[in-house]
mmCIF file of C-alpha atoms and ligand atoms in Angstrom:
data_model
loop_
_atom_site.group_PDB
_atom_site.id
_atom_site.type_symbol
_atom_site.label_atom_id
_atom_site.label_comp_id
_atom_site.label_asym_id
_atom_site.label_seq_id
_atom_site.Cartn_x
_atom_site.Cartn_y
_atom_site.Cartn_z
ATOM 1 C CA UNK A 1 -40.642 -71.315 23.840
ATOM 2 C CA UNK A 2 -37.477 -72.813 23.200
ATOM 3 C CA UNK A 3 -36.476 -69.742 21.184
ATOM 4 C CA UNK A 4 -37.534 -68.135 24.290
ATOM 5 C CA UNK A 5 -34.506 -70.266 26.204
ATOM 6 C CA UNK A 6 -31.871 -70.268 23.560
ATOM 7 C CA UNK A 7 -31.805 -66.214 23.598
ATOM 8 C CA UNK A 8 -31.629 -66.008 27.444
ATOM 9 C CA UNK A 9 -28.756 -68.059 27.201
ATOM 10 C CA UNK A 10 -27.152 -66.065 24.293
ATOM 11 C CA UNK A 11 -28.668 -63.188 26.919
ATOM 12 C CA UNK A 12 -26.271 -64.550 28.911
ATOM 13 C CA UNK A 13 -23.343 -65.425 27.445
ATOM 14 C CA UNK A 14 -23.398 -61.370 26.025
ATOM 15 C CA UNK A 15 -24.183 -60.171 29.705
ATOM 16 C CA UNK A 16 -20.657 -62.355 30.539
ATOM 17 C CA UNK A 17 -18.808 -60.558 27.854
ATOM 18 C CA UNK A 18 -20.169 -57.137 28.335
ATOM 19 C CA UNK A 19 -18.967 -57.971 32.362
ATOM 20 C CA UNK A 20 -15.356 -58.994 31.060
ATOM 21 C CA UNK A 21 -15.283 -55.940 28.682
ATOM 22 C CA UNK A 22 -16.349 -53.746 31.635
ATOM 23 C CA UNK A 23 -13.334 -55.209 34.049
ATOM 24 C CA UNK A 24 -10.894 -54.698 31.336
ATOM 25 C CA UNK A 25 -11.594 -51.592 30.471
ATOM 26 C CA UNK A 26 -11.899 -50.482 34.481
ATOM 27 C CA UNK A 27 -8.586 -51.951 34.756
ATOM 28 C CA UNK A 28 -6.499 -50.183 32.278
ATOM 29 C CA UNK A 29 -6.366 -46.773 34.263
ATOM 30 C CA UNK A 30 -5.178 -48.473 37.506
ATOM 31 C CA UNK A 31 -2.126 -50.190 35.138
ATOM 32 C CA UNK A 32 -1.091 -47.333 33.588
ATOM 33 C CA UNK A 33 -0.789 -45.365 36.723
ATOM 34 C CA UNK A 34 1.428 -48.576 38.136
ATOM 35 C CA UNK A 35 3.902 -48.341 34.977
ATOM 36 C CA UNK A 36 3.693 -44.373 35.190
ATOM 37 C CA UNK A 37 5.298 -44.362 39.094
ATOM 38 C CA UNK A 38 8.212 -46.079 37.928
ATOM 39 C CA UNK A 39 9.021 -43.526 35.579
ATOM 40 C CA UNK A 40 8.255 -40.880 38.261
ATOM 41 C CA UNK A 41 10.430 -43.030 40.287
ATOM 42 C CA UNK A 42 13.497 -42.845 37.798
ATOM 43 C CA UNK A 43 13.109 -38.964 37.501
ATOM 44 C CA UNK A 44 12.833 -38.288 41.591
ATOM 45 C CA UNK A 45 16.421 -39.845 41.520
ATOM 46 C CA UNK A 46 17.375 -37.632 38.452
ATOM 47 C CA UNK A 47 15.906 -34.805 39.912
ATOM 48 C CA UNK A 48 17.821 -35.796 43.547
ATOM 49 C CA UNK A 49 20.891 -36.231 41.893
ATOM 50 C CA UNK A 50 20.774 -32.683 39.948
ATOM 51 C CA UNK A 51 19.756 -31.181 43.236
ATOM 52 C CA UNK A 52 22.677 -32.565 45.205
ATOM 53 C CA UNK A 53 24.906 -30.992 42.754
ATOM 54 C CA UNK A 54 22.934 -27.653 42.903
ATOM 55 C CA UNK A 55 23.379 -27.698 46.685
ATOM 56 C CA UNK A 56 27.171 -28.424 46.013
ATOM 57 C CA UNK A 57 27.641 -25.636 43.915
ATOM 58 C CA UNK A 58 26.183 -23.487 46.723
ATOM 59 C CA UNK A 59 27.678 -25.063 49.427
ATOM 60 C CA UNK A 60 31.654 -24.691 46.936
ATOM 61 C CA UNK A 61 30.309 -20.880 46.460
ATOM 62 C CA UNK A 62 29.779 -19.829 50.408
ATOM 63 C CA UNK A 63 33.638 -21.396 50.872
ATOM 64 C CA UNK A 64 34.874 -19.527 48.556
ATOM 65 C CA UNK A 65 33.685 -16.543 49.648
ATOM 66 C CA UNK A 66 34.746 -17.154 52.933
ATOM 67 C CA UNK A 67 38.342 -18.091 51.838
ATOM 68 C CA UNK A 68 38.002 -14.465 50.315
ATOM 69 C CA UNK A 69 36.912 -13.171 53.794
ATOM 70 C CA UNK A 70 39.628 -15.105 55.342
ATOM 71 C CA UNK A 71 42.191 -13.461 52.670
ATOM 72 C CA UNK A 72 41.627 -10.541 52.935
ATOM 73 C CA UNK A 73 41.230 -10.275 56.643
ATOM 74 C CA UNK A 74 44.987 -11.704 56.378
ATOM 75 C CA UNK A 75 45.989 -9.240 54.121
ATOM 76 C CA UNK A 76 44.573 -6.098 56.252
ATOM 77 C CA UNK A 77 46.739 -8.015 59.548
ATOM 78 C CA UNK A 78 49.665 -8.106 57.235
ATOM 79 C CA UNK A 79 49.500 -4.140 56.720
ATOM 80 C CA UNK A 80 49.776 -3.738 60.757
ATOM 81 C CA UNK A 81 53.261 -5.649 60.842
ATOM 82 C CA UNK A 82 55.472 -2.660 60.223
ATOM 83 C CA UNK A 83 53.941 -0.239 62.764
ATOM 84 C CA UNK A 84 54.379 -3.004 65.608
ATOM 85 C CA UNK A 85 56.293 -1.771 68.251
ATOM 86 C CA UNK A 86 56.559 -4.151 70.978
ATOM 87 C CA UNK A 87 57.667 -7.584 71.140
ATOM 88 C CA UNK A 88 53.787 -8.595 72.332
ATOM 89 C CA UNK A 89 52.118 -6.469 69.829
ATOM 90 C CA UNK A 90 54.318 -8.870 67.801
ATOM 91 C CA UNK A 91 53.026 -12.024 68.608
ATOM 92 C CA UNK A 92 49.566 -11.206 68.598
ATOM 93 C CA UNK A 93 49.829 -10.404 65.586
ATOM 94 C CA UNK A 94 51.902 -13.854 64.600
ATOM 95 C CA UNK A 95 49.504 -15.788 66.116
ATOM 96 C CA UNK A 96 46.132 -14.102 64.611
ATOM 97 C CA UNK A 97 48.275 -15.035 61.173
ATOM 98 C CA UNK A 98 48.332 -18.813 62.075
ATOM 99 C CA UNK A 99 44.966 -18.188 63.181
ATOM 100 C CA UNK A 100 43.903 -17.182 59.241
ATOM 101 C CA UNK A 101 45.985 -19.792 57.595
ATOM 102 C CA UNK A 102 44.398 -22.600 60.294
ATOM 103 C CA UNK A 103 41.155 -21.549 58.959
ATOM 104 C CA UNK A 104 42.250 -21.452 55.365
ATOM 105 C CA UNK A 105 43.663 -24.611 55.316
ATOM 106 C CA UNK A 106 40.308 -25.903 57.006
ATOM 107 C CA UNK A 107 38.001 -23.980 54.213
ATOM 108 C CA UNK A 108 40.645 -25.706 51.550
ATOM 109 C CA UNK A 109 40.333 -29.124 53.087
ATOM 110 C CA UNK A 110 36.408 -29.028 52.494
ATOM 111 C CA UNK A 111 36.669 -27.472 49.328
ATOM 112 C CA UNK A 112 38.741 -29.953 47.929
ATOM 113 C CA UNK A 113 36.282 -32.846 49.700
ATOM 114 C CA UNK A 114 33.489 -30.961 48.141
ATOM 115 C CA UNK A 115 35.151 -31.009 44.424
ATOM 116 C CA UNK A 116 35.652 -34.387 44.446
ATOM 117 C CA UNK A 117 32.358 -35.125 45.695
ATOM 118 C CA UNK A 118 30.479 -32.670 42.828
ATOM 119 C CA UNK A 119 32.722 -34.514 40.443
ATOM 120 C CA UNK A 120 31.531 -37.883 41.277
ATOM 121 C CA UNK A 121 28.067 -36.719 41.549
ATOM 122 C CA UNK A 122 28.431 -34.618 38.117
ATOM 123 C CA UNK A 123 29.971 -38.188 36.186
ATOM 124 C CA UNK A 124 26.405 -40.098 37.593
ATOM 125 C CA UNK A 125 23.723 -37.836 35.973
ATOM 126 C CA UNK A 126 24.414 -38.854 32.611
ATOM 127 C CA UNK A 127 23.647 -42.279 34.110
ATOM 128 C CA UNK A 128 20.301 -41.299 35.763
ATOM 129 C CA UNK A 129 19.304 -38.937 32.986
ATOM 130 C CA UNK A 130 19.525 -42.244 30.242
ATOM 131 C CA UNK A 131 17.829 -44.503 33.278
ATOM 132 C CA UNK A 132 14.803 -42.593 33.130
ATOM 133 C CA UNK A 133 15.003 -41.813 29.461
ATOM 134 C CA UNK A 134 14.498 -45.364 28.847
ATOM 135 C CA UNK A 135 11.784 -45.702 31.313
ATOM 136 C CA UNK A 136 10.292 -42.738 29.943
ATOM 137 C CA UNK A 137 10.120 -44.339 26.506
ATOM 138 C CA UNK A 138 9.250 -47.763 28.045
ATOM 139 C CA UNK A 139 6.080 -45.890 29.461
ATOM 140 C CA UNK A 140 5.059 -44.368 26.602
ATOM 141 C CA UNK A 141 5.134 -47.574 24.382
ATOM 142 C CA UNK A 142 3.023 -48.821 27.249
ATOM 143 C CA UNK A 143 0.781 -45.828 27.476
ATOM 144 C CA UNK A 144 -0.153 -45.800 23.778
ATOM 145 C CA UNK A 145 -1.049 -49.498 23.981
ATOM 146 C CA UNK A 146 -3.104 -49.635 26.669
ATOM 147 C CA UNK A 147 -4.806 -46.462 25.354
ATOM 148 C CA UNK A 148 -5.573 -48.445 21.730
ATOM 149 C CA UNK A 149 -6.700 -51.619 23.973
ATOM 150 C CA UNK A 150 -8.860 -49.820 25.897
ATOM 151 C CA UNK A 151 -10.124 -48.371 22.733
ATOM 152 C CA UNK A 152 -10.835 -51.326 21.143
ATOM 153 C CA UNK A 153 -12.550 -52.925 24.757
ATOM 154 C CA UNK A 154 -14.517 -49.508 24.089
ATOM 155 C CA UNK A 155 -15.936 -50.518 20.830
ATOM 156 C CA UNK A 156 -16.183 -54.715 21.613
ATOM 157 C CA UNK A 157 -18.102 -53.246 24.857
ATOM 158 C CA UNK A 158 -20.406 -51.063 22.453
ATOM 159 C CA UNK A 159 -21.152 -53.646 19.986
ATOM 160 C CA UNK A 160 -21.317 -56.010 22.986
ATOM 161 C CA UNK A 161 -24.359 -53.671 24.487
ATOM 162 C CA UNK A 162 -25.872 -53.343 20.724
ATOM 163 C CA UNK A 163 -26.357 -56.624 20.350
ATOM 164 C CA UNK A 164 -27.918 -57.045 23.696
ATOM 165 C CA UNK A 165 -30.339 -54.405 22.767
ATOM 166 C CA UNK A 166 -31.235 -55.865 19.479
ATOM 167 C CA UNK A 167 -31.430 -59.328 21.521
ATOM 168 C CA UNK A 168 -33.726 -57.915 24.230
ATOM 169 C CA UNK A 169 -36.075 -56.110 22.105
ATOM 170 C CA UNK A 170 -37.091 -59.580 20.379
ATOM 171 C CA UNK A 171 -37.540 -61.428 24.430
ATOM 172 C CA UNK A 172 -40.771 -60.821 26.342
ATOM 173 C CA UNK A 173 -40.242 -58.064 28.813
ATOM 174 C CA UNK A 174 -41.475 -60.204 31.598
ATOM 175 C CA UNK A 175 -38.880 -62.869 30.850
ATOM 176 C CA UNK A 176 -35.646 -60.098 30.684
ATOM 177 C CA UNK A 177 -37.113 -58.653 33.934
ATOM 178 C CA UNK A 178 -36.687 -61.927 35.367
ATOM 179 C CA UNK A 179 -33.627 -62.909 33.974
ATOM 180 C CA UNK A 180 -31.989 -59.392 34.572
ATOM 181 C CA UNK A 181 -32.899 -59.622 38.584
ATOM 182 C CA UNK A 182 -31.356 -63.487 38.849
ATOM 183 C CA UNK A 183 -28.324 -62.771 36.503
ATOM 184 C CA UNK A 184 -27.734 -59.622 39.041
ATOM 185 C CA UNK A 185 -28.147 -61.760 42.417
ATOM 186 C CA UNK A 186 -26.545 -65.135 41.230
ATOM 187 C CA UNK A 187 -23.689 -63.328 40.108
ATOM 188 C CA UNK A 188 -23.793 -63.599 36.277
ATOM 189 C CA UNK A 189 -25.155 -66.981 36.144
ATOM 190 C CA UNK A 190 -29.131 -66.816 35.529
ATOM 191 C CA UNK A 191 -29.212 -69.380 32.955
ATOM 192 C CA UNK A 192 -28.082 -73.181 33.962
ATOM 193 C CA UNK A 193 -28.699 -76.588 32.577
ATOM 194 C CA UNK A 194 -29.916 -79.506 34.641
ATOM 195 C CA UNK A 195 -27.774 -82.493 35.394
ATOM 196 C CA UNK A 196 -29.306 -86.232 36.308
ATOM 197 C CA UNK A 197 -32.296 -83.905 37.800
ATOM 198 C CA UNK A 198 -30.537 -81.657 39.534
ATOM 199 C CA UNK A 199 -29.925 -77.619 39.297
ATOM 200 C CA UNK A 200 -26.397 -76.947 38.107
ATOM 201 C CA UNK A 201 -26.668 -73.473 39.681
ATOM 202 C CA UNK A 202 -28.047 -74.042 43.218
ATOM 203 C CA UNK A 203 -27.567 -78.257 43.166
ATOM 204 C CA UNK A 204 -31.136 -78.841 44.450
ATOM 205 C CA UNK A 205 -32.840 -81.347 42.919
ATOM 206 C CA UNK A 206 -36.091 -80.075 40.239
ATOM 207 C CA UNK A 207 -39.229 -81.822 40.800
ATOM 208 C CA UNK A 208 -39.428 -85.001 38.313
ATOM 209 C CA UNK A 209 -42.974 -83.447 35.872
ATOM 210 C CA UNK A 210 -40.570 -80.193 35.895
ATOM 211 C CA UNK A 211 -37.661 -82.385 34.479
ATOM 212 C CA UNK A 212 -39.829 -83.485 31.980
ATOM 213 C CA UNK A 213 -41.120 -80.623 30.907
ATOM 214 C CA UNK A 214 -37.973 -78.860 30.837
ATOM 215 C CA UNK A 215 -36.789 -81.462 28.627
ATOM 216 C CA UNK A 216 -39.768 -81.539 26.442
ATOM 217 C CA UNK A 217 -38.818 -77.489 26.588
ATOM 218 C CA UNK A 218 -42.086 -76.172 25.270
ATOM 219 C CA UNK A 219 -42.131 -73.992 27.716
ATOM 220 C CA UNK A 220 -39.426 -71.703 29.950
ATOM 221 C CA UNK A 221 -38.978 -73.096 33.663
ATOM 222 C CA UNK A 222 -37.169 -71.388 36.637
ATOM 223 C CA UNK A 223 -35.453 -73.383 39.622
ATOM 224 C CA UNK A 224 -38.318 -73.714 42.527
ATOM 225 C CA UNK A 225 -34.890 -72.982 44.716
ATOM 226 C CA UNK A 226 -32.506 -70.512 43.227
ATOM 227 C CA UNK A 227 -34.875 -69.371 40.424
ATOM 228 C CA UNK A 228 -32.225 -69.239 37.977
ATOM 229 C CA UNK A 229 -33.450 -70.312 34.007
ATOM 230 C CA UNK A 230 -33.434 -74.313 33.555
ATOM 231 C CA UNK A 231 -32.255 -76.099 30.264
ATOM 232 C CA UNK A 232 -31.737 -79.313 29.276
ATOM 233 C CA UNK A 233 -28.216 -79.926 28.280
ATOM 234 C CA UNK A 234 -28.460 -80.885 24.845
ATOM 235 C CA UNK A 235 -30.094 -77.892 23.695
ATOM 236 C CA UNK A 236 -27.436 -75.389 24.762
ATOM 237 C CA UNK A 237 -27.551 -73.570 21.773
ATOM 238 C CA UNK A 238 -23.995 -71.840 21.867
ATOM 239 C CA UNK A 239 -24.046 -71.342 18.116
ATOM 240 C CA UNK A 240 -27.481 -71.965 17.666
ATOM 241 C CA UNK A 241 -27.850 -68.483 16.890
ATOM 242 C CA UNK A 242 -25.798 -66.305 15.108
ATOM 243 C CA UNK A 243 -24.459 -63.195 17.196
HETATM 244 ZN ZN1 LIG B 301 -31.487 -73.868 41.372
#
């Protein structure tokens, strides 16, 4: 019967690990999605930068054409000079000229704020492009890591389930039925050893003939309170058995 205890606790101490392996191994998607957004992060503000400049290169295009427009609408008032007769004919046509080169002089004021905005913006991309080239990299030396770790959780969670198999299959059913429903409601702790008479998993105190028998340990004995698996200390068998 003692054999009986010492593999429910080995039970036990595999159900713990298998639990770890499990968390680990749930974990690793959620941290590789964190590292991936601040890559993402690093190309939005690449890809922001590269569109301002896009948009600038629009915006310098539309001026242009209308300082064209504005040209040649200058041009076609110039050709009505010589046919003006009358002093008035005259000065409208003065003042449409000053009219033009107002508005030229506007469209070259903005065009020369826009080129010296696109050039600023065109001397930062180099340093966005290396900021998220280094993050990029960064992510992918992360990315293949956690994809080996998880790997290996993978395999220690496989091996971890074999061995529970192989552990299980040499228990009495009824005893692993037991065990499995207290290790699932106490939260991974079905197996606990008694301390000066009482329950280390519920802290009640064990009737004194169950003390003794648990410490004689012929036979297996659950808490009358919690119903977890009572040992006595000194036989924890933590490498009692190999793995
Ligand atoms: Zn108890």
């Amino acid at each position: 019967m003692k054999k009986e205890l010492e593999k429910l606790i080995l039970l036990q101490k595999g159900d713990i690990e298998i639990a770890e392996f499990e968390r680990a191994l749930g974990g690793i998607p959620g941290q590789i999605d964190a590292a991936r957004s601040g890559m993402e992060e690093k190309k939005r503000q690449l890809d922001q930068a590269l569109a301002a400049m896009e948009d600038g290169k629009v915006r310098r295009r539309k001026l242009e054409q209308e300082a064209q427009a504005e040209a040649d609408h200058m041009a076609k008032v110039k050709t009505k000079l010589p046919a003006v007769k009358t002093n008035k004919e005259y000065s409208a046509l003065l003042a449409e000229i000053d009219a033009i080169k107002e508005k030229v002089s506007g469209i070259e004021d903005q065009e020369l704020e826009l080129m010296e905005s696109l050039e600023s913006e065109e001397r930062e991309i180099p340093t966005f492009q290396a900021a998220f080239k280094e993050e990029e990299s960064a992510f992918k030396e992360y990315e293949a890591k956690k994809n080996a770790e998880a790997e290996r959780v993978r395999q220690q969670l496989e091996d971890a389930r074999a061995r529970r198999e192989g552990l299980v299959e040499t228990l009495d059913a009824k005893w692993v039925n037991s065990y499995d429903k207290v290790f699932r409601a106490r939260e991974g702790q079905a197996v606990v050893p008694l301390k000066d008479n009482i329950c280390q998993g519920c802290f009640q105190h064990i009737l004194p003939q169950m003390v003794i028998d648990i410490k004689i340990g012929e036979k297996v004995f659950q808490c009358q309170h919690c119903s977890r698996f009572l040992y006595w200390p000194e036989e924890s068998p933590e490498t009692a058995l190999p793995k």
